[in-house]
């Protein structure tokens, strides 16, 4: 089992790469390749679009790589997601792709073309308090597809996204088919008014009206609203579910934290 | 000519209302009614949804009111926009509706049902440096439809929106038909990575692919990006126009500032 880390958004911290390599060595059940592109920088990004896309396509085409693990979020994977999903080599179809946050653009684009994707912890998460557990959970899923790594409320086809990321891919060429699925959302570092506005956008989209139910993960590091918003994320999400007739399925065990559980998007359609 | 101010988003500052009333009195060519709802507060909003909607519907139905002037932006008009545009009384069809920023949700919804709307300065703008000129320009347009108030690059059907507001209404029930129009966008208080992401979303939408061309207004108070983004708004917008095949039409004289010019959405379709 060989795992390749690439960084389609922002660059990976060297300390994170080293700590994940140590964890992998101690497990002894898989091999890890950290693509040098992970440490490139180009303004906000882990290298220019072309470099990020080339590294991703390179590991996708490598028949020896079993899983591609997105290094971290930030911003930028949307800029290469459509191109990354075009003209897939056969080797790309026999891999798992794991990540969350900004990497959700790739989860969407790749699921749409039939690849096996899952929403879950990323290498940079090792730097969080308790981050070793998050990375261990991701590896348990990548290597063994362990049930213990999974979000516990899953009982049918599901998808998971950062709310703002999902809002920004609706209506684009990488919008996936969500019909009949549980949709799990989480958020970080946004103001409540932005969360309310994104929920307006989300629940107003025809693609979202087809889901089975909406489940709310953790919303963390909420940025102060001036004046105070007077409603928290649970009230906001319930309100927009009620308004739009989308079933609310309760809380979900995902978020920008070490407790983030794995949500597979279901088997490949290839 | 009677003008009514209501606040579908956040509450109007009393000082702004007083200064606008003074300007109107000095002009002597119109009458002003500031609806008391403008001064309500409910958390983030100028009163609960029901109160904001009721005030708006009340002035829409008033046959003596010739123009409805949205008090200010902020956030919240999306929460009542769909309901405000339903079952229109005849009196609502014989008015002009003016505002920008968050009020863009109403401009979209109202244009979609055939009302006469325009993107332009709002009463709260009087508090800006040079704000009297902005308010005077809005009144020149409301009272006289003065050409001098108009954005100077208009040479065909146009629309104008705050970028983030437009991104958040795409795909919802209030998305207007933009085919063949110039689309003018402006932005305030966002980071470059968010502007880039919103442009990805915007230019990926089928509704936007039908526009004649995209013109870029001012992008002000850009929030610091960490790390630095390395591209400014002009480069970002040009890039996404190039990627999507949307014609770029150059700069536009709109923005969150006292220089903000008026952009009518064209005549009513009623």
Coordinates of C-alpha atoms in Angstrom, one line a residue:
Chain A
X1 CA 0.0 0.0 0.0
X2 CA 1.6 3.2 -1.2
X3 CA 0.3 6.6 -0.3
X4 CA 1.3 9.8 -2.2
X5 CA 0.8 13.3 -0.7
X6 CA 0.4 16.2 -3.0
X7 CA -0.7 19.8 -2.3
X8 CA -3.3 21.1 -4.7
X9 CA -4.0 24.2 -2.6
X10 CA -1.4 25.6 -0.1
X11 CA 2.0 24.2 0.8
X12 CA 2.5 21.6 3.5
X13 CA 4.6 22.5 6.5
X14 CA 7.8 20.4 6.7
X15 CA 7.2 19.7 10.3
X16 CA 3.8 18.1 9.4
X17 CA 5.4 16.0 6.7
X18 CA 8.1 14.8 9.1
X19 CA 5.6 13.9 11.8
X20 CA 3.3 12.0 9.4
X21 CA 6.4 10.1 8.0
X22 CA 7.2 9.1 11.6
X23 CA 3.7 7.9 12.2
X24 CA 3.7 5.9 8.9
X25 CA 7.1 4.3 9.8
X26 CA 5.8 3.3 13.2
X27 CA 2.7 1.7 11.7
X28 CA 4.7 -0.4 9.2
X29 CA 1.6 -1.2 7.1
X30 CA 2.1 1.3 4.3
X31 CA 4.7 3.4 2.4
X32 CA 4.5 7.1 2.0
X33 CA 5.8 9.4 -0.7
X34 CA 5.6 13.2 -0.1
X35 CA 5.8 14.8 -3.5
X36 CA 8.3 17.7 -3.5
X37 CA 5.6 20.0 -4.9
X38 CA 4.1 20.0 -1.4
X39 CA 6.8 22.5 -0.4
X40 CA 6.6 24.9 -3.3
X41 CA 5.3 28.3 -2.7
X42 CA 3.8 30.8 -5.2
X43 CA 2.0 33.6 -3.3
X44 CA -0.9 31.9 -1.6
X45 CA -0.4 28.6 -3.4
X46 CA 1.9 25.5 -3.2
X47 CA 3.4 26.4 -6.5
X48 CA 1.8 27.8 -9.7
X49 CA -1.4 26.1 -11.1
X50 CA 0.7 24.2 -13.6
X51 CA 3.0 22.8 -11.0
X52 CA 0.2 21.7 -8.7
X53 CA -1.7 20.2 -11.5
X54 CA 1.4 18.4 -12.9
X55 CA 2.2 16.9 -9.5
X56 CA -1.4 15.7 -9.0
X57 CA -1.6 14.2 -12.5
X58 CA 1.8 12.5 -12.0
X59 CA 0.7 10.6 -8.9
X60 CA -2.7 9.9 -10.4
X61 CA -1.0 8.2 -13.3
X62 CA 1.4 6.2 -11.2
X63 CA 0.2 2.6 -11.1
X64 CA 2.3 2.0 -7.9
X65 CA 0.3 4.6 -5.9
X66 CA -2.8 3.3 -4.2
X67 CA -4.0 6.4 -2.5
X68 CA -3.6 10.1 -3.0
X69 CA -3.8 12.1 0.2
X70 CA -4.3 15.9 -0.2
X71 CA -1.7 17.7 2.0
X72 CA -3.9 20.4 3.4
X73 CA -6.7 22.9 2.6
X74 CA -6.3 26.7 2.4
X75 CA -7.3 27.8 -1.1
X76 CA -6.5 26.8 -4.7
X77 CA -7.7 23.3 -5.6
X78 CA -10.7 24.8 -7.5
X79 CA -8.2 26.3 -10.0
X80 CA -7.0 22.9 -11.2
X81 CA -10.0 20.6 -10.3
X82 CA -11.6 20.5 -13.7
X83 CA -8.3 19.8 -15.6
X84 CA -7.3 17.2 -13.0
X85 CA -10.5 15.2 -13.7
X86 CA -10.1 15.2 -17.5
X87 CA -8.8 12.2 -19.6
X88 CA -8.1 10.0 -16.7
X89 CA -5.4 7.4 -17.1
X90 CA -6.5 3.9 -15.9
X91 CA -4.2 4.0 -12.9
X92 CA -6.1 7.1 -11.6
X93 CA -9.3 4.9 -11.5
X94 CA -7.8 2.4 -9.0
X95 CA -7.0 4.8 -6.2
X96 CA -8.6 6.4 -3.2
X97 CA -8.5 10.2 -2.9
X98 CA -8.8 11.7 0.6
X99 CA -9.0 15.2 2.0
X100 CA -11.4 18.0 3.1
X101 CA -11.8 21.8 3.3
X102 CA -10.6 23.4 0.1
X103 CA -9.8 19.9 -1.2
X104 CA -13.6 19.5 -1.4
X105 CA -13.4 21.0 -4.9
X106 CA -11.4 17.9 -5.9
X107 CA -13.6 15.5 -4.0
X108 CA -16.5 16.9 -6.1
X109 CA -14.8 16.8 -9.4
X110 CA -13.3 13.4 -8.9
X111 CA -16.5 11.8 -7.5
X112 CA -18.3 13.3 -10.5
X113 CA -16.1 11.3 -12.9
X114 CA -16.4 8.1 -10.9
X115 CA -13.3 8.1 -8.7
X116 CA -13.3 6.8 -5.1
X117 CA -13.1 9.8 -2.8
X118 CA -13.6 10.4 0.9
X119 CA -13.8 13.4 3.2
X120 CA -11.4 13.1 6.0
X121 CA -8.2 14.3 7.9
X122 CA -5.2 15.5 6.0
X123 CA -1.4 15.4 6.8
X124 CA -1.3 19.1 7.9
X125 CA -3.8 18.1 10.6
X126 CA -1.0 16.4 12.5
X127 CA -0.1 19.9 13.8
X128 CA -3.4 20.2 15.6
X129 CA -3.8 19.3 19.3
X130 CA -4.5 15.6 19.1
X131 CA -3.6 15.6 15.4
X132 CA -1.8 12.2 15.6
X133 CA -5.2 10.7 16.2
X134 CA -6.7 12.4 13.1
X135 CA -3.8 11.3 10.9
X136 CA -4.0 7.7 12.4
X137 CA -7.7 7.7 11.6
X138 CA -7.1 8.8 8.0
X139 CA -4.4 6.1 7.6
X140 CA -6.7 3.4 9.1
X141 CA -9.2 4.3 6.4
X142 CA -6.7 4.5 3.6
X143 CA -4.9 1.3 4.4
X144 CA -7.7 -0.9 5.9
X145 CA -11.0 1.0 5.1
X146 CA -11.5 0.7 8.9
X147 CA -15.1 1.1 10.1
X148 CA -13.7 2.7 13.2
X149 CA -12.5 5.7 11.1
X150 CA -16.0 6.4 9.8
X151 CA -18.5 9.1 10.8
X152 CA -20.9 7.1 13.0
X153 CA -24.2 8.4 11.6
X154 CA -23.7 7.1 8.1
X155 CA -26.5 4.8 7.0
X156 CA -26.6 5.3 3.3
X157 CA -24.9 7.2 0.4
X158 CA -23.3 10.4 1.8
X159 CA -21.1 13.3 0.9
X160 CA -19.4 15.8 3.0
X161 CA -18.1 19.3 2.3
X162 CA -17.1 22.6 3.8
X163 CA -20.1 24.8 3.5
X164 CA -18.3 27.7 1.8
X165 CA -16.5 25.4 -0.6
X166 CA -19.7 23.6 -1.6
X167 CA -21.5 27.0 -2.0
X168 CA -18.7 28.0 -4.4
X169 CA -18.8 24.9 -6.6
X170 CA -22.6 24.8 -7.0
X171 CA -23.5 25.4 -10.7
X172 CA -20.0 24.9 -11.9
X173 CA -18.8 22.1 -14.1
X174 CA -17.6 20.2 -11.0
X175 CA -20.9 20.1 -9.2
X176 CA -21.6 16.4 -8.4
X177 CA -24.9 14.6 -8.3
X178 CA -26.1 14.6 -4.7
X179 CA -29.5 13.1 -5.3
X180 CA -30.7 10.8 -2.5
X181 CA -27.6 11.3 -0.4
X182 CA -27.0 12.6 3.1
X183 CA -25.1 15.8 2.8
X184 CA -22.8 16.6 5.8
X185 CA -21.4 20.1 6.1
X186 CA -18.9 21.8 8.3
X187 CA -17.4 25.3 8.6
X188 CA -14.5 27.2 10.0
X189 CA -13.5 30.8 10.5
X190 CA -16.6 32.5 9.1
X191 CA -19.0 35.0 10.5
X192 CA -22.6 33.9 11.2
X193 CA -24.0 36.3 8.6
X194 CA -21.8 34.6 6.0
X195 CA -23.0 31.1 7.2
X196 CA -26.6 32.3 6.9
X197 CA -25.9 33.7 3.4
X198 CA -24.2 30.5 2.3
X199 CA -27.1 28.4 3.6
X200 CA -29.5 30.6 1.6
X201 CA -27.4 29.9 -1.5
X202 CA -27.1 26.2 -0.7
X203 CA -30.7 25.5 0.0
X204 CA -31.8 27.6 -2.9
X205 CA -29.9 25.4 -5.4
X206 CA -31.8 22.7 -7.3
X207 CA -28.9 20.2 -6.8
X208 CA -29.2 20.5 -3.1
X209 CA -33.0 20.1 -3.1
X210 CA -32.5 16.5 -4.2
X211 CA -30.5 15.3 -1.2
X212 CA -31.9 12.9 1.3
X213 CA -31.1 15.1 4.3
X214 CA -28.7 17.6 5.6
X215 CA -26.5 17.0 8.6
X216 CA -24.5 19.6 10.4
X217 CA -20.9 19.1 11.5
X218 CA -18.9 21.4 13.7
X219 CA -18.7 25.1 13.0
X220 CA -15.5 26.3 14.7
X221 CA -13.6 29.6 15.2
X222 CA -16.7 31.6 14.3
X223 CA -15.5 35.1 13.5
X224 CA -17.2 37.8 15.6
X225 CA -20.2 39.4 14.0
X226 CA -20.8 43.1 14.5
X227 CA -23.5 43.5 15.7
X228 CA -24.1 40.1 17.3
X229 CA -26.0 37.8 14.9
X230 CA -28.4 36.4 17.6
X231 CA -28.6 32.9 16.0
X232 CA -26.0 30.1 16.1
X233 CA -25.2 27.7 13.4
X234 CA -27.7 25.1 14.5
X235 CA -30.6 27.6 14.4
X236 CA -29.4 28.9 11.1
X237 CA -29.2 25.5 9.4
X238 CA -32.5 24.4 10.9
X239 CA -34.1 27.6 9.6
X240 CA -32.9 27.2 6.0
X241 CA -33.9 23.5 6.1
X242 CA -37.4 24.4 7.2
X243 CA -37.7 27.2 4.6
X244 CA -36.5 24.9 1.7
X245 CA -38.2 21.7 2.7
X246 CA -34.9 19.9 3.1
X247 CA -34.9 17.3 5.9
X248 CA -32.5 18.0 8.7
X249 CA -30.7 14.9 9.9
X250 CA -29.0 16.2 13.1
X251 CA -25.4 16.7 13.9
X252 CA -22.4 15.2 12.2
X253 CA -19.0 14.3 13.6
X254 CA -16.9 16.2 11.1
X255 CA -15.1 19.5 11.3
X256 CA -11.8 21.4 11.1
X257 CA -10.4 19.6 14.2
X258 CA -8.7 16.5 15.3
X259 CA -12.0 14.7 15.8
X260 CA -12.9 14.9 12.1
X261 CA -14.2 11.5 11.0
X262 CA -14.1 10.0 7.5
X263 CA -17.0 10.2 5.1
X264 CA -16.6 8.1 2.0
X265 CA -18.6 9.3 -1.0
X266 CA -19.6 5.8 -1.8
X267 CA -18.0 3.3 -4.3
X268 CA -16.6 4.4 -7.6
X269 CA -19.0 4.4 -10.5
X270 CA -16.3 3.3 -12.9
Chain B
X1 CA -42.3 62.7 -6.5
X2 CA -42.4 60.8 -3.2
X3 CA -39.5 58.6 -2.1
X4 CA -39.8 56.0 0.7
X5 CA -36.8 54.6 2.5
X6 CA -37.0 51.1 4.0
X7 CA -34.2 48.9 5.4
X8 CA -34.4 45.3 4.1
X9 CA -31.0 44.5 5.6
X10 CA -29.4 46.4 8.5
X11 CA -30.8 49.5 10.3
X12 CA -30.2 53.0 9.1
X13 CA -28.2 55.4 11.3
X14 CA -30.4 58.2 12.5
X15 CA -27.7 60.7 11.6
X16 CA -27.8 59.4 8.0
X17 CA -31.6 59.8 7.9
X18 CA -31.4 63.4 9.2
X19 CA -28.7 64.4 6.7
X20 CA -30.6 62.9 3.8
X21 CA -33.7 64.6 4.9
X22 CA -31.9 67.9 5.0
X23 CA -30.5 67.4 1.4
X24 CA -34.0 66.5 0.2
X25 CA -35.5 69.6 1.9
X26 CA -32.9 71.9 0.3
X27 CA -33.5 70.4 -3.2
X28 CA -37.3 71.0 -2.9
X29 CA -38.0 68.7 -5.9
X30 CA -39.2 65.6 -4.0
X31 CA -40.7 64.4 -0.7
X32 CA -39.1 61.8 1.6
X33 CA -40.7 59.3 3.9
X34 CA -38.3 57.4 6.2
X35 CA -40.2 54.3 7.3
X36 CA -39.8 53.8 11.1
X37 CA -38.7 50.2 10.4
X38 CA -35.4 51.6 9.3
X39 CA -34.5 52.1 12.9
X40 CA -35.5 48.7 14.3
X41 CA -32.8 46.3 15.4
X42 CA -32.9 42.5 15.8
X43 CA -29.4 41.2 16.2
X44 CA -27.8 41.8 12.9
X45 CA -30.9 43.0 11.2
X46 CA -33.2 46.1 11.0
X47 CA -35.9 44.2 12.7
X48 CA -37.1 40.6 12.3
X49 CA -37.7 39.2 8.7
X50 CA -41.4 39.7 9.1
X51 CA -41.0 43.4 10.1
X52 CA -38.6 44.1 7.2
X53 CA -40.8 42.4 4.7
X54 CA -44.0 44.1 6.0
X55 CA -42.4 47.5 5.7
X56 CA -41.1 46.8 2.2
X57 CA -44.5 45.4 1.1
X58 CA -46.3 48.4 2.7
X59 CA -44.4 51.0 0.7
X60 CA -44.5 48.8 -2.5
X61 CA -48.3 48.8 -2.2
X62 CA -48.6 52.6 -1.6
X63 CA -49.8 54.3 -4.8
X64 CA -48.4 57.6 -3.6
X65 CA -44.8 56.3 -3.4
X66 CA -42.9 56.7 -6.6
X67 CA -39.5 55.3 -5.6
X68 CA -38.3 52.9 -3.0
X69 CA -34.8 53.6 -1.8
X70 CA -33.0 50.9 0.2
X71 CA -31.5 52.4 3.3
X72 CA -28.2 50.5 3.4
X73 CA -26.5 47.2 2.8
X74 CA -25.0 44.9 5.4
X75 CA -26.8 41.6 5.3
X76 CA -30.3 40.3 5.2
X77 CA -32.3 41.3 2.2
X78 CA -31.9 37.8 0.7
X79 CA -34.0 36.5 3.6
X80 CA -37.1 38.4 2.3
X81 CA -36.4 38.9 -1.4
X82 CA -38.4 36.0 -2.8
X83 CA -41.4 36.8 -0.7
X84 CA -41.2 40.5 -1.5
X85 CA -41.4 39.8 -5.2
X86 CA -44.6 37.6 -5.0
X87 CA -48.1 38.6 -5.9
X88 CA -47.2 42.2 -6.7
X89 CA -49.8 44.9 -6.2
X90 CA -50.2 47.2 -9.3
X91 CA -48.7 50.1 -7.3
X92 CA -45.5 48.1 -6.9
X93 CA -45.1 48.0 -10.7
X94 CA -45.0 51.8 -11.1
X95 CA -42.0 52.5 -9.0
X96 CA -38.2 52.7 -9.1
X97 CA -36.2 50.6 -6.7
X98 CA -32.6 51.8 -5.9
X99 CA -29.8 50.3 -3.9
X100 CA -26.6 48.2 -4.1
X101 CA -24.4 45.9 -2.0
X102 CA -26.7 43.5 0.0
X103 CA -29.7 45.1 -1.6
X104 CA -28.5 43.4 -4.8
X105 CA -30.6 40.4 -3.7
X106 CA -33.7 42.6 -4.1
X107 CA -32.5 44.2 -7.4
X108 CA -32.2 40.6 -8.8
X109 CA -35.5 39.4 -7.5
X110 CA -37.4 42.6 -8.5
X111 CA -35.8 42.8 -12.0
X112 CA -36.7 39.1 -12.5
X113 CA -40.4 39.9 -12.0
X114 CA -40.2 43.0 -14.2
X115 CA -39.8 45.9 -11.8
X116 CA -37.7 48.9 -12.6
X117 CA -34.5 48.6 -10.6
X118 CA -31.1 50.4 -10.5
X119 CA -27.8 49.9 -8.7
X120 CA -26.7 53.0 -7.0
X121 CA -26.0 55.0 -3.8
X122 CA -28.1 54.5 -0.7
X123 CA -29.0 56.9 2.2
X124 CA -26.4 55.5 4.6
X125 CA -23.7 56.5 2.0
X126 CA -24.2 60.1 3.2
X127 CA -21.9 59.3 6.1
X128 CA -19.0 58.6 3.8
X129 CA -16.5 61.3 2.9
X130 CA -18.1 63.1 0.0
X131 CA -21.3 61.2 0.7
X132 CA -23.6 64.2 0.0
X133 CA -22.5 63.9 -3.7
X134 CA -23.5 60.2 -3.7
X135 CA -26.9 60.9 -2.2
X136 CA -27.4 63.8 -4.6
X137 CA -26.5 61.6 -7.5
X138 CA -29.0 59.0 -6.4
X139 CA -31.7 61.7 -6.0
X140 CA -30.9 63.1 -9.4
X141 CA -31.5 59.7 -10.8
X142 CA -34.7 59.0 -8.8
X143 CA -36.3 62.4 -9.4
X144 CA -35.1 63.2 -12.9
X145 CA -33.5 60.0 -14.3
X146 CA -30.5 62.3 -14.9
X147 CA -27.9 61.1 -17.4
X148 CA -25.2 62.7 -15.3
X149 CA -25.9 60.2 -12.5
X150 CA -25.2 57.2 -14.8
X151 CA -22.1 55.1 -15.0
X152 CA -20.4 56.5 -18.1
X153 CA -19.5 53.3 -19.9
X154 CA -23.1 52.0 -20.3
X155 CA -23.9 51.4 -24.0
X156 CA -26.6 48.7 -23.8
X157 CA -28.5 46.6 -21.3
X158 CA -26.6 46.2 -18.1
X159 CA -26.7 44.9 -14.5
X160 CA -24.5 45.7 -11.6
X161 CA -23.9 43.6 -8.4
X162 CA -21.6 43.2 -5.5
X163 CA -19.5 40.1 -6.5
X164 CA -20.2 38.1 -3.3
X165 CA -23.9 38.9 -3.4
X166 CA -24.2 37.8 -7.0
X167 CA -22.2 34.7 -6.3
X168 CA -24.6 33.8 -3.5
X169 CA -27.8 34.3 -5.5
X170 CA -26.7 32.2 -8.5
X171 CA -28.8 29.2 -8.9
X172 CA -31.5 30.4 -6.5
X173 CA -35.0 31.4 -7.4
X174 CA -34.1 35.0 -7.6
X175 CA -31.3 34.6 -10.2
X176 CA -32.2 37.0 -13.0
X177 CA -31.7 36.5 -16.7
X178 CA -28.4 38.2 -17.6
X179 CA -28.2 37.2 -21.3
X180 CA -26.7 39.7 -23.6
X181 CA -26.1 42.3 -20.8
X182 CA -23.0 44.0 -19.5
X183 CA -22.4 42.8 -16.0
X184 CA -20.7 45.3 -13.7
X185 CA -19.3 43.9 -10.4
X186 CA -17.7 45.6 -7.4
X187 CA -16.4 44.3 -4.1
X188 CA -15.5 45.5 -0.6
X189 CA -13.8 44.0 2.5
X190 CA -12.9 40.7 1.1
X191 CA -9.5 38.9 0.8
X192 CA -8.1 38.2 -2.6
X193 CA -8.4 34.5 -2.2
X194 CA -12.2 34.9 -1.6
X195 CA -12.4 37.2 -4.7
X196 CA -10.6 34.6 -6.8
X197 CA -12.9 31.8 -5.5
X198 CA -16.1 33.9 -6.1
X199 CA -14.8 34.6 -9.7
X200 CA -14.4 30.8 -10.2
X201 CA -17.9 30.3 -9.0
X202 CA -19.3 33.2 -11.1
X203 CA -17.6 32.4 -14.3
X204 CA -18.5 28.7 -13.9
X205 CA -22.2 29.4 -13.9
X206 CA -24.2 28.9 -17.0
X207 CA -26.2 32.1 -16.3
X208 CA -23.0 34.2 -16.4
X209 CA -21.7 32.6 -19.5
X210 CA -24.6 34.3 -21.4
X211 CA -23.6 37.9 -20.6
X212 CA -22.2 40.3 -23.2
X213 CA -19.2 41.2 -21.2
X214 CA -17.9 41.7 -17.6
X215 CA -16.8 45.0 -16.3
X216 CA -14.9 45.5 -13.1
X217 CA -15.8 48.2 -10.6
X218 CA -13.7 49.2 -7.6
X219 CA -12.5 46.6 -5.1
X220 CA -11.9 48.4 -1.8
X221 CA -10.7 47.7 1.7
X222 CA -9.2 44.4 0.6
X223 CA -8.6 42.3 3.7
X224 CA -5.0 41.2 4.1
X225 CA -4.3 37.8 2.7
X226 CA -1.8 35.6 4.6
X227 CA 0.4 34.7 2.7
X228 CA 0.2 37.6 0.2
X229 CA -2.0 36.5 -2.8
X230 CA 0.4 37.9 -5.5
X231 CA -2.4 38.9 -7.9
X232 CA -4.7 41.9 -7.6
X233 CA -8.4 42.1 -8.6
X234 CA -7.7 43.2 -12.1
X235 CA -5.5 40.2 -12.8
X236 CA -7.9 37.9 -11.0
X237 CA -10.9 39.0 -13.1
X238 CA -9.0 39.0 -16.3
X239 CA -7.8 35.5 -15.6
X240 CA -11.2 34.1 -15.0
X241 CA -12.6 35.9 -18.0
X242 CA -9.9 34.3 -20.1
X243 CA -10.5 30.9 -18.7
X244 CA -14.2 31.0 -19.2
X245 CA -14.3 32.8 -22.5
X246 CA -16.3 35.7 -21.1
X247 CA -15.4 39.0 -22.7
X248 CA -13.8 41.5 -20.3
X249 CA -15.1 45.0 -20.8
X250 CA -12.7 47.0 -18.7
X251 CA -13.2 49.0 -15.6
X252 CA -16.5 50.3 -14.3
X253 CA -17.2 53.4 -12.2
X254 CA -19.1 51.7 -9.3
X255 CA -18.0 50.7 -5.8
X256 CA -18.5 51.0 -2.1
X257 CA -17.6 54.6 -2.1
X258 CA -19.0 58.1 -2.7
X259 CA -18.1 57.9 -6.4
X260 CA -20.5 55.0 -7.0
X261 CA -22.5 55.8 -10.2
X262 CA -26.0 54.6 -11.1
X263 CA -26.5 51.5 -13.3
X264 CA -30.2 51.0 -14.3
X265 CA -31.1 47.4 -15.1
X266 CA -33.1 48.6 -18.1
X267 CA -36.8 49.3 -18.5
X268 CA -39.5 47.2 -16.7
X269 CA -40.8 44.2 -18.6
X270 CA -44.3 44.7 -17.2

